[in-house]
Amino acid sequence: MPFYYDTIYWVLLVPVLVLSLYAQFKVSSSFRKYSRIKNQNRYTGAQAAQMVLRANGVFDVAICPCQGELTDHYDPRDNTIYLSEPVYNAATVAAVGVAAHEAGHAVQYAIGYGPIRIRSAIIPVTQFGSQFAMIALMLGLVLYVQPLFAVGILLFSLTTLFQLVTLPVEFDASSRALEAIDDAGMLDDKERKGAKRVLRAAALTYVAALLMSLLQLLRYLLIYIGRDDRRRR
């Protein structure tokens, strides 16, 4: 790769790495901080998730505990919200925020929210792309086969596309969560600010992941352009 191409990548890499590390630190520290603060209404994560679902007319979603920390997620395959141990039975500010967010995802699927439908539709091709992208890139790089390397770039771009579509999905789920929290009066103003900080920190990790993926895609493109330039000389 020519020096100026390489410089572009490394100049951009440093701030993206810093952002990624900051995002991981922020989500962990925010979650732990507000996991130590009980909410005045003593709503557990499971109760908060159930309230969000009912407020949106969704009654067929199961809510189950799962092991670990920050492992909370909604699984559309079995229509179940899985809440981690520090969330499911915990009556904390963080638990309400996280659980309401995951319930927001369940609501998205229930109402057919556009971006979630797009994300679901591209999951199969994204999985294929993530499995074979590196193979095509490595073979194209080692064997110096530009068309194969281009196929690898295309496959890798599918992963980047998935992360791009994920952003509005995550932001919308948090927006639905906060709206439901306000409507049901689950948290007071101070507690709501804490829950919002937790959700913002979590959203930042998705932004950082997207930027890292875009940067990696840029690196592959710069390698391709650089090798193409050398071949034409």
CSV table of C-alpha atoms in Angstrom, one decimal:
chain,number,residue,atom,x,y,z
A,1,MET,CA,0.0,0.0,0.0
A,2,PRO,CA,1.5,3.4,-0.9
A,3,PHE,CA,2.6,5.5,2.0
A,4,TYR,CA,-0.1,8.2,1.7
A,5,TYR,CA,-2.8,5.5,1.6
A,6,ASP,CA,-1.3,3.9,4.7
A,7,THR,CA,-1.1,7.3,6.4
A,8,ILE,CA,-4.8,8.0,5.8
A,9,TYR,CA,-5.7,4.7,7.5
A,10,TRP,CA,-3.5,5.2,10.6
A,11,VAL,CA,-4.6,8.8,11.1
A,12,LEU,CA,-8.2,7.7,11.2
A,13,LEU,CA,-7.5,4.6,13.2
A,14,VAL,CA,-6.3,6.3,16.4
A,15,PRO,CA,-9.5,8.4,17.1
A,16,VAL,CA,-11.7,5.4,16.3
A,17,LEU,CA,-9.8,3.2,18.6
A,18,VAL,CA,-10.0,5.8,21.4
A,19,LEU,CA,-13.7,6.1,20.8
A,20,SER,CA,-14.1,2.3,20.9
A,21,LEU,CA,-12.2,2.0,24.2
A,22,TYR,CA,-14.1,5.0,25.7
A,23,ALA,CA,-17.5,3.5,24.6
A,24,GLN,CA,-16.7,0.2,26.3
A,25,PHE,CA,-15.5,1.9,29.5
A,26,LYS,CA,-18.6,4.2,29.5
A,27,VAL,CA,-21.1,1.4,29.1
A,28,SER,CA,-19.5,-0.7,31.8
A,29,SER,CA,-19.1,2.2,34.3
A,30,SER,CA,-22.6,3.6,33.7
A,31,PHE,CA,-24.2,0.3,34.1
A,32,ARG,CA,-22.4,-0.5,37.3
A,33,LYS,CA,-23.0,3.0,38.7
A,34,TYR,CA,-26.8,2.9,38.1
A,35,SER,CA,-27.0,-0.8,39.1
A,36,ARG,CA,-26.2,0.3,42.6
A,37,ILE,CA,-29.1,2.8,42.7
A,38,LYS,CA,-32.5,1.5,43.5
A,39,ASN,CA,-35.5,3.1,41.8
A,40,GLN,CA,-38.1,4.5,44.1
A,41,ASN,CA,-40.9,2.5,42.7
A,42,ARG,CA,-39.0,-0.8,43.1
A,43,TYR,CA,-39.7,-1.9,39.6
A,44,THR,CA,-37.5,-4.9,38.6
A,45,GLY,CA,-36.2,-5.2,35.1
A,46,ALA,CA,-38.7,-8.0,34.3
A,47,GLN,CA,-41.6,-5.8,35.5
A,48,ALA,CA,-40.3,-2.8,33.5
A,49,ALA,CA,-40.1,-4.9,30.3
A,50,GLN,CA,-43.6,-6.3,30.9
A,51,MET,CA,-45.0,-2.7,31.3
A,52,VAL,CA,-43.4,-1.6,28.1
A,53,LEU,CA,-44.9,-4.5,26.2
A,54,ARG,CA,-48.4,-4.0,27.6
A,55,ALA,CA,-48.3,-0.3,26.9
A,56,ASN,CA,-47.7,-1.1,23.3
A,57,GLY,CA,-50.3,-3.9,23.1
A,58,VAL,CA,-47.9,-6.7,22.9
A,59,PHE,CA,-48.8,-9.7,25.1
A,60,ASP,CA,-47.2,-12.8,23.5
A,61,VAL,CA,-43.5,-12.1,24.4
A,62,ALA,CA,-41.9,-14.2,27.1
A,63,ILE,CA,-39.4,-12.7,29.6
A,64,CYS,CA,-36.7,-15.0,30.9
A,65,PRO,CA,-33.5,-14.6,32.9
A,66,CYS,CA,-30.1,-15.4,31.4
A,67,GLN,CA,-26.6,-15.6,32.8
A,68,GLY,CA,-23.9,-13.0,32.6
A,69,GLU,CA,-23.7,-9.2,32.7
A,70,LEU,CA,-24.8,-7.0,29.8
A,71,THR,CA,-26.0,-10.1,28.0
A,72,ASP,CA,-29.6,-8.8,27.7
A,73,HIS,CA,-31.2,-9.2,24.3
A,74,TYR,CA,-34.5,-10.0,22.5
A,75,ASP,CA,-34.5,-13.1,20.4
A,76,PRO,CA,-37.1,-13.0,17.6
A,77,ARG,CA,-36.6,-16.7,16.9
A,78,ASP,CA,-38.5,-17.7,20.1
A,79,ASN,CA,-40.1,-14.3,20.8
A,80,THR,CA,-38.4,-14.0,24.1
A,81,ILE,CA,-36.7,-11.2,26.0
A,82,TYR,CA,-33.6,-12.5,27.9
A,83,LEU,CA,-32.5,-10.3,30.8
A,84,SER,CA,-29.2,-10.8,32.6
A,85,GLU,CA,-28.9,-11.5,36.3
A,86,PRO,CA,-28.2,-7.9,37.3
A,87,VAL,CA,-31.4,-6.8,35.4
A,88,TYR,CA,-34.1,-9.5,35.6
A,89,ASN,CA,-34.9,-9.3,39.4
A,90,ALA,CA,-33.0,-6.1,40.2
A,91,ALA,CA,-35.0,-3.0,41.1
A,92,THR,CA,-32.4,-0.6,40.0
A,93,VAL,CA,-32.3,2.4,37.6
A,94,ALA,CA,-30.0,0.5,35.2
A,95,ALA,CA,-32.2,-2.6,35.2
A,96,VAL,CA,-35.3,-0.6,34.2
A,97,GLY,CA,-33.5,1.2,31.4
A,98,VAL,CA,-31.9,-1.9,29.9
A,99,ALA,CA,-35.1,-4.0,30.2
A,100,ALA,CA,-37.2,-1.3,28.7
A,101,HIS,CA,-34.8,-1.1,25.8
A,102,GLU,CA,-35.0,-4.8,25.1
A,103,ALA,CA,-38.7,-4.6,25.3
A,104,GLY,CA,-38.5,-1.8,22.7
A,105,HIS,CA,-36.9,-4.3,20.3
A,106,ALA,CA,-39.8,-6.8,20.9
A,107,VAL,CA,-42.2,-4.0,20.1
A,108,GLN,CA,-40.3,-3.2,16.9
A,109,TYR,CA,-40.8,-6.7,15.7
A,110,ALA,CA,-44.4,-6.7,16.7
A,111,ILE,CA,-45.3,-3.6,14.7
A,112,GLY,CA,-43.1,-4.4,11.8
A,113,TYR,CA,-40.7,-1.4,12.3
A,114,GLY,CA,-39.0,-0.8,8.9
A,115,PRO,CA,-35.3,-0.9,9.8
A,116,ILE,CA,-35.7,-4.0,12.0
A,117,ARG,CA,-37.4,-5.7,9.0
A,118,ILE,CA,-34.5,-4.7,6.8
A,119,ARG,CA,-31.9,-5.9,9.3
A,120,SER,CA,-33.7,-9.3,9.6
A,121,ALA,CA,-33.9,-9.7,5.9
A,122,ILE,CA,-30.1,-9.1,5.4
A,123,ILE,CA,-29.0,-11.4,8.3
A,124,PRO,CA,-28.5,-14.5,6.1
A,125,VAL,CA,-26.4,-12.7,3.5
A,126,THR,CA,-24.5,-10.9,6.3
A,127,GLN,CA,-23.7,-14.2,7.9
A,128,PHE,CA,-22.5,-15.6,4.6
A,129,GLY,CA,-20.4,-12.5,4.0
A,130,SER,CA,-18.8,-12.6,7.4
A,131,GLN,CA,-17.8,-16.3,6.9
A,132,PHE,CA,-16.2,-15.9,3.5
A,133,ALA,CA,-15.0,-12.3,3.4
A,134,MET,CA,-11.7,-12.9,5.1
A,135,ILE,CA,-11.1,-16.1,3.0
A,136,ALA,CA,-11.6,-14.1,-0.2
A,137,LEU,CA,-9.5,-11.2,1.0
A,138,MET,CA,-6.6,-13.3,2.2
A,139,LEU,CA,-6.5,-15.4,-1.0
A,140,GLY,CA,-6.9,-12.3,-3.1
A,141,LEU,CA,-4.1,-10.6,-1.2
A,142,VAL,CA,-1.7,-13.6,-1.2
A,143,LEU,CA,-2.3,-14.8,-4.7
A,144,TYR,CA,-2.5,-11.2,-6.0
A,145,VAL,CA,-5.9,-11.8,-7.7
A,146,GLN,CA,-7.6,-8.4,-7.8
A,147,PRO,CA,-11.1,-9.8,-8.7
A,148,LEU,CA,-11.0,-12.2,-5.8
A,149,PHE,CA,-9.9,-9.4,-3.5
A,150,ALA,CA,-12.8,-7.3,-4.8
A,151,VAL,CA,-15.3,-10.1,-4.0
A,152,GLY,CA,-13.8,-10.1,-0.4
A,153,ILE,CA,-14.4,-6.3,-0.1
A,154,LEU,CA,-18.0,-6.7,-1.3
A,155,LEU,CA,-18.7,-9.5,1.2
A,156,PHE,CA,-17.1,-7.5,4.0
A,157,SER,CA,-19.3,-4.5,3.1
A,158,LEU,CA,-22.4,-6.6,3.9
A,159,THR,CA,-21.2,-6.7,7.6
A,160,THR,CA,-20.8,-2.9,7.5
A,161,LEU,CA,-24.2,-2.5,6.0
A,162,PHE,CA,-25.7,-4.6,8.8
A,163,GLN,CA,-24.1,-2.4,11.4
A,164,LEU,CA,-25.3,0.7,9.6
A,165,VAL,CA,-28.9,-0.6,9.7
A,166,THR,CA,-28.5,-1.5,13.3
A,167,LEU,CA,-28.0,2.1,14.4
A,168,PRO,CA,-31.5,3.4,13.9
A,169,VAL,CA,-32.8,0.1,15.4
A,170,GLU,CA,-30.9,0.7,18.6
A,171,PHE,CA,-31.7,4.4,18.8
A,172,ASP,CA,-35.4,3.7,18.2
A,173,ALA,CA,-35.5,1.0,20.9
A,174,SER,CA,-34.0,3.4,23.4
A,175,SER,CA,-36.5,6.1,22.4
A,176,ARG,CA,-39.4,3.7,22.9
A,177,ALA,CA,-38.0,2.7,26.2
A,178,LEU,CA,-37.7,6.2,27.5
A,179,GLU,CA,-41.1,7.1,26.2
A,180,ALA,CA,-42.7,4.1,28.0
A,181,ILE,CA,-40.8,4.9,31.2
A,182,ASP,CA,-42.2,8.4,31.1
A,183,ASP,CA,-45.7,7.4,30.3
A,184,ALA,CA,-45.8,4.8,33.1
A,185,GLY,CA,-44.0,6.9,35.6
A,186,MET,CA,-41.5,4.1,36.3
A,187,LEU,CA,-38.7,6.5,37.2
A,188,ASP,CA,-38.5,10.0,38.6
A,189,ASP,CA,-36.7,12.8,36.7
A,190,LYS,CA,-33.3,12.1,38.3
A,191,GLU,CA,-33.6,8.3,37.8
A,192,ARG,CA,-34.7,8.8,34.2
A,193,LYS,CA,-31.5,10.8,33.6
A,194,GLY,CA,-29.5,7.8,34.9
A,195,ALA,CA,-31.3,5.3,32.7
A,196,LYS,CA,-30.8,7.6,29.7
A,197,ARG,CA,-27.0,7.7,30.4
A,198,VAL,CA,-26.9,3.9,30.5
A,199,LEU,CA,-28.7,3.7,27.1
A,200,ARG,CA,-26.6,6.4,25.5
A,201,ALA,CA,-23.4,4.7,26.6
A,202,ALA,CA,-24.7,1.4,25.1
A,203,ALA,CA,-25.6,3.2,21.8
A,204,LEU,CA,-22.1,4.7,21.6
A,205,THR,CA,-20.7,1.1,21.4
A,206,TYR,CA,-22.7,0.6,18.2
A,207,VAL,CA,-21.5,3.8,16.8
A,208,ALA,CA,-17.9,2.9,17.5
A,209,ALA,CA,-18.4,-0.6,16.0
A,210,LEU,CA,-19.8,0.9,12.8
A,211,LEU,CA,-16.9,3.4,12.5
A,212,MET,CA,-14.4,0.6,13.0
A,213,SER,CA,-16.1,-1.5,10.3
A,214,LEU,CA,-16.1,1.5,8.0
A,215,LEU,CA,-12.5,2.1,8.6
A,216,GLN,CA,-11.6,-1.5,7.9
A,217,LEU,CA,-13.6,-1.4,4.7
A,218,LEU,CA,-11.7,1.8,3.8
A,219,ARG,CA,-8.4,0.0,4.4
A,220,TYR,CA,-9.4,-2.8,2.0
A,221,LEU,CA,-10.4,-0.3,-0.6
A,222,LEU,CA,-7.2,1.6,-0.3
A,223,ILE,CA,-5.2,-1.6,-0.6
A,224,TYR,CA,-7.2,-2.5,-3.7
A,225,ILE,CA,-6.7,1.0,-5.3
A,226,GLY,CA,-3.0,1.0,-4.4
A,227,ARG,CA,-2.4,-2.4,-6.0
A,228,ASP,CA,-4.4,-1.4,-9.0
A,229,ASP,CA,-2.3,1.8,-9.4
A,230,ARG,CA,0.9,-0.3,-9.3
A,231,ARG,CA,-0.4,-2.7,-11.9
A,232,ARG,CA,-1.1,0.1,-14.3
A,233,ARG,CA,2.4,1.6,-14.1
